[in-house]
Amino acid sequence: MVSERPKVQFETLTVHFGEHIALKDVTLDLRPNEILGIIGPAGSGKTTLLRALNRTLELTRDARIEGKVQLDGEDVYRAPSLPALRRRIGMVAPLPVGLPMSIYDNVAFAPRMAGVRSKTTLDGLVETCLVQAALWDEVKDRLADLGTKLSGGQQQRLTIARALSHEPEVLCLDEFSIAIDPVTTMRIEEVLKELSRRISILLVTNLVQQARRLAHRTAFLLMGELVEVGPTEGLFGRNPSDSRTFDYVHGMFG
Ligand SMILES: Nc1ncnc2c1ncn2[C@@H]1O[C@H](COP(=O)(O)OP(=O)(O)OP(=O)(O)O)[C@@H](O)[C@H]1O
Ligand SMILES: [Mg+2]
């Protein structure tokens, strides 16, 4: 385990938005088959970190990135193909973003874009992804319905199925449970534990207890700085390395 190469490496990553520094000198890695929790109050740079990985920061005109982000030891900013890079990284946004199309097409969209034409293959992929996202049983008889007709929690699971449809190696979730009920949240948490046997997961969450339940290690960001990262149990224990971590995870601020 110790000698295993990290799946993702952020190395002295600094991100500016104009004059504002959103991330300062962050060095952090995500290991294979790990769920890494990212916690921290609003504005601490959690979403920015995910956007640095899938290179959507580049869509923000005044964003400036220094340092390095590597996937499997290769600099993502030198990736020969941006679409190919983005296919390796699944991204689930805080609120479900349904494409205005059927449940089936939402999941089949990315495979079709990648050139899959066979109906049998697509059917299989759609089923697998919906099963993995714990949604299959609820939608298998209505795959032609619009995705937007699903409940909020179902739509969020549909976005997870969609993120899985291009078989990502890294799944990034940005506060996925913000708009869903606790029961659905628990179901998705089970899904994530199962998925981490195969892929690596970056779990950004405002719910510190969610990191505690799920993450193997947790990183605490505060005002763009990585305060500490370590095994989740240690961070939530009596003696994290930094007293600000103790204050945050025990609800003293944030
Ligand atoms: N497109 C942008 N332009 C300018 N500043 C931005 C932009 N996106 C983020 N920021 C700033 O960068 C900092 C980090 O933002 P980020 O969205 O990463 O925080 P966060 O930890 O995800 O917060 P939240 O918990 O509210 O989602 C904030 O101060 C924010 O205002
Ligand atoms: Mg955010």
XYZ file of C-alpha atoms and ligand atoms in Angstrom:
286
model
C 0.000 0.000 0.000
C 2.761 2.423 1.028
C 4.649 2.040 -2.218
C 1.523 2.363 -4.339
C 1.583 5.330 -6.658
C -1.120 7.884 -5.888
C -4.007 7.980 -8.323
C -4.129 11.760 -8.135
C -1.485 14.132 -6.851
C -1.966 17.812 -6.168
C 1.474 19.301 -5.745
C 1.966 22.811 -4.352
C -1.268 23.796 -6.052
C -2.126 27.482 -5.900
C -5.194 28.925 -7.601
C -5.921 32.611 -8.028
C -9.154 34.148 -9.261
C -7.881 37.569 -10.246
C -6.466 38.994 -7.020
C -8.163 36.413 -4.839
C -6.279 33.303 -3.724
C -8.669 30.346 -3.572
C -6.054 27.633 -2.908
C -2.620 28.163 -1.379
C 0.185 25.717 -1.879
C -1.910 22.579 -1.452
C -0.108 19.249 -1.596
C -2.405 16.279 -1.316
C -2.827 12.873 -2.860
C -5.659 10.483 -3.550
C -4.682 6.845 -3.367
C -6.054 3.995 -5.457
C -9.353 2.625 -4.123
C -9.511 5.299 -1.508
C -12.343 7.575 -0.483
C -10.670 10.853 0.431
C -12.987 13.224 2.263
C -12.502 16.953 1.703
C -14.080 19.057 4.410
C -13.988 22.744 5.204
C -16.311 25.707 5.540
C -17.877 27.606 2.632
C -15.282 29.284 0.458
C -12.395 27.141 1.648
C -11.543 25.971 -1.876
C -13.113 22.497 -2.006
C -14.872 22.914 -5.349
C -11.850 24.720 -6.756
C -9.713 21.677 -5.957
C -12.037 19.392 -7.952
C -12.142 21.875 -10.817
C -8.346 21.950 -10.900
C -8.387 18.198 -11.466
C -10.857 17.997 -14.339
C -9.559 21.269 -15.756
C -12.883 23.059 -15.691
C -11.080 25.923 -13.908
C -9.889 26.881 -17.338
C -13.450 27.869 -18.170
C -13.136 30.705 -15.654
C -11.311 33.423 -17.469
C -9.382 34.982 -14.592
C -8.410 31.686 -12.930
C -4.649 31.179 -12.680
C -3.169 27.849 -11.689
C 0.315 27.215 -10.306
C 1.770 23.926 -9.195
C 0.997 20.516 -10.516
C -1.940 18.135 -10.768
C -1.129 14.586 -11.785
C -3.305 11.633 -12.689
C -1.415 8.329 -12.609
C 1.807 10.302 -12.477
C 1.014 12.359 -15.576
C 0.481 16.094 -15.554
C -3.191 16.689 -16.390
C -2.281 20.101 -17.806
C -0.216 18.374 -20.447
C -2.809 15.755 -21.301
C -2.889 15.199 -25.058
C -6.696 15.151 -25.107
C -8.962 17.104 -22.779
C -12.098 15.030 -23.560
C -10.113 11.842 -22.874
C -8.884 13.283 -19.572
C -12.396 14.319 -18.545
C -13.717 10.828 -19.329
C -11.317 9.463 -16.739
C -12.803 11.737 -14.080
C -16.480 11.546 -13.148
C -17.958 14.670 -11.622
C -21.157 14.886 -9.611
C -22.336 18.421 -8.847
C -24.135 19.549 -5.665
C -27.528 19.761 -7.353
C -28.655 17.212 -9.909
C -28.119 18.537 -13.393
C -30.462 16.539 -15.596
C -29.949 16.608 -19.293
C -33.389 17.273 -20.818
C -33.773 13.779 -22.181
C -34.987 10.355 -21.128
C -33.550 8.435 -18.204
C -32.035 5.995 -20.695
C -30.493 8.709 -22.856
C -29.031 10.514 -19.842
C -26.913 7.464 -19.118
C -26.311 6.453 -22.748
C -25.196 9.971 -23.718
C -21.487 9.662 -22.913
C -21.041 6.128 -24.305
C -22.745 7.246 -27.537
C -20.443 10.263 -27.713
C -17.547 7.844 -27.320
C -18.817 5.918 -30.356
C -20.787 3.028 -28.839
C -23.570 2.238 -31.311
C -24.733 -1.290 -30.493
C -28.116 -1.238 -28.773
C -27.296 -4.379 -26.804
C -24.062 -2.836 -25.504
C -25.808 0.421 -24.632
C -28.662 -1.412 -22.891
C -26.119 -3.330 -20.831
C -24.183 -0.192 -19.920
C -27.306 1.706 -18.941
C -28.458 -1.126 -16.713
C -25.043 -1.569 -15.079
C -24.675 2.132 -14.292
C -28.208 2.429 -12.941
C -27.670 -0.646 -10.781
C -24.385 0.795 -9.491
C -26.145 4.048 -8.653
C -28.884 2.136 -6.776
C -31.554 3.474 -9.105
C -32.284 0.566 -11.452
C -35.204 -0.976 -9.543
C -37.029 2.328 -9.368
C -36.675 3.206 -13.052
C -36.313 -0.005 -15.014
C -39.938 0.146 -16.193
C -39.834 3.802 -17.171
C -36.496 4.293 -18.897
C -38.141 6.360 -21.637
C -39.491 8.936 -19.151
C -37.781 12.283 -18.906
C -35.038 12.352 -16.266
C -36.506 15.610 -15.003
C -39.646 13.719 -13.896
C -37.695 11.907 -11.209
C -37.572 13.076 -7.600
C -34.580 15.122 -6.451
C -32.910 12.111 -4.836
C -33.536 9.962 -7.893
C -32.149 12.679 -10.170
C -29.028 12.851 -8.041
C -28.583 9.097 -8.418
C -29.151 9.546 -12.152
C -26.265 12.042 -12.223
C -24.123 9.444 -10.465
C -25.149 6.817 -13.037
C -24.249 9.309 -15.747
C -20.888 10.037 -14.163
C -20.213 6.295 -14.078
C -21.266 5.781 -17.693
C -17.864 6.758 -19.066
C -16.191 4.378 -16.631
C -14.174 6.969 -14.730
C -11.116 6.022 -12.732
C -11.730 8.846 -10.289
C -15.156 9.920 -9.107
C -15.496 13.422 -7.650
C -18.574 14.230 -5.645
C -19.239 17.802 -4.646
C -21.712 17.913 -1.765
C -23.885 15.355 -3.514
C -26.372 15.078 -0.684
C -27.185 18.752 -0.357
C -30.720 18.354 -1.739
C -31.594 14.783 -0.881
C -33.192 13.064 2.053
C -31.195 11.105 4.642
C -32.477 7.706 3.484
C -31.391 8.295 -0.100
C -28.115 9.751 1.172
C -27.472 6.528 3.087
C -28.229 4.457 -0.015
C -25.770 6.484 -2.062
C -23.171 6.215 0.695
C -23.453 2.428 0.446
C -23.007 2.722 -3.320
C -19.842 4.789 -2.831
C -18.330 2.273 -0.420
C -18.943 -0.437 -2.981
C -17.521 1.675 -5.818
C -14.329 2.395 -3.909
C -13.346 -1.239 -4.378
C -12.798 -0.370 -8.041
C -12.163 3.353 -8.296
C -10.829 6.277 -6.276
C -13.246 8.800 -4.857
C -12.826 12.454 -3.905
C -15.710 13.255 -1.611
C -16.239 16.954 -0.958
C -18.727 17.341 1.822
C -20.118 19.975 4.144
C -21.339 17.199 6.389
C -18.386 16.319 8.556
C -20.177 13.189 9.749
C -20.445 12.017 6.161
C -16.663 12.173 5.846
C -16.441 10.322 9.132
C -18.735 7.549 7.881
C -17.175 7.144 4.470
C -13.692 8.508 4.054
C -10.554 6.457 4.613
C -8.625 9.681 4.997
C -9.914 13.217 5.345
C -8.399 16.547 4.364
C -9.404 19.756 6.103
C -9.240 22.935 4.037
C -9.567 26.371 5.561
C -9.439 29.589 3.554
C -7.607 27.857 0.741
C -5.026 26.175 2.949
C -4.728 22.513 3.731
C -4.744 22.484 7.509
C -4.188 18.758 7.731
C -4.858 15.426 6.086
C -4.793 12.022 7.677
C -6.732 8.905 8.528
C -10.314 9.945 9.233
C -10.336 8.405 12.711
C -7.402 10.579 13.751
C -8.953 13.778 12.447
C -12.133 13.092 14.351
C -10.373 11.900 17.455
C -9.375 13.903 20.485
C -6.019 14.965 19.132
C -5.925 16.003 15.502
C -2.630 17.686 14.605
C -4.183 21.128 14.483
C -6.589 22.626 17.006
C -8.558 24.283 14.175
C -9.449 20.801 12.921
C -10.761 19.876 16.344
C -12.854 23.044 16.449
C -14.273 22.431 12.981
C -15.137 18.777 13.258
C -16.724 19.368 16.645
C -18.869 22.148 15.284
C -17.167 25.100 16.953
C -17.220 27.092 13.730
C -18.049 26.849 10.036
N -15.327 31.716 -10.646
C -14.842 32.363 -9.571
N -14.447 33.647 -9.654
C -13.969 34.286 -8.582
N -13.814 33.729 -7.370
C -14.179 32.467 -7.227
C -14.710 31.697 -8.306
N -14.981 30.453 -7.865
C -14.634 30.438 -6.563
N -14.146 31.637 -6.174
C -13.665 31.972 -4.824
O -12.693 31.029 -4.432
C -12.884 30.647 -3.072
C -13.066 29.159 -2.992
O -14.295 28.820 -3.617
P -14.837 27.341 -3.701
O -16.056 27.372 -4.550
O -13.743 26.446 -4.096
O -15.223 27.067 -2.179
P -15.940 25.814 -1.517
O -15.054 25.338 -0.428
O -16.344 24.852 -2.559
O -17.234 26.480 -0.847
P -18.726 25.918 -0.666
O -18.706 25.032 0.549
O -19.545 27.157 -0.413
O -19.123 25.224 -1.917
C -14.068 31.460 -2.572
O -13.573 32.575 -1.883
C -14.797 31.862 -3.815
O -15.448 33.085 -3.645
Mg -18.153 24.189 -3.235
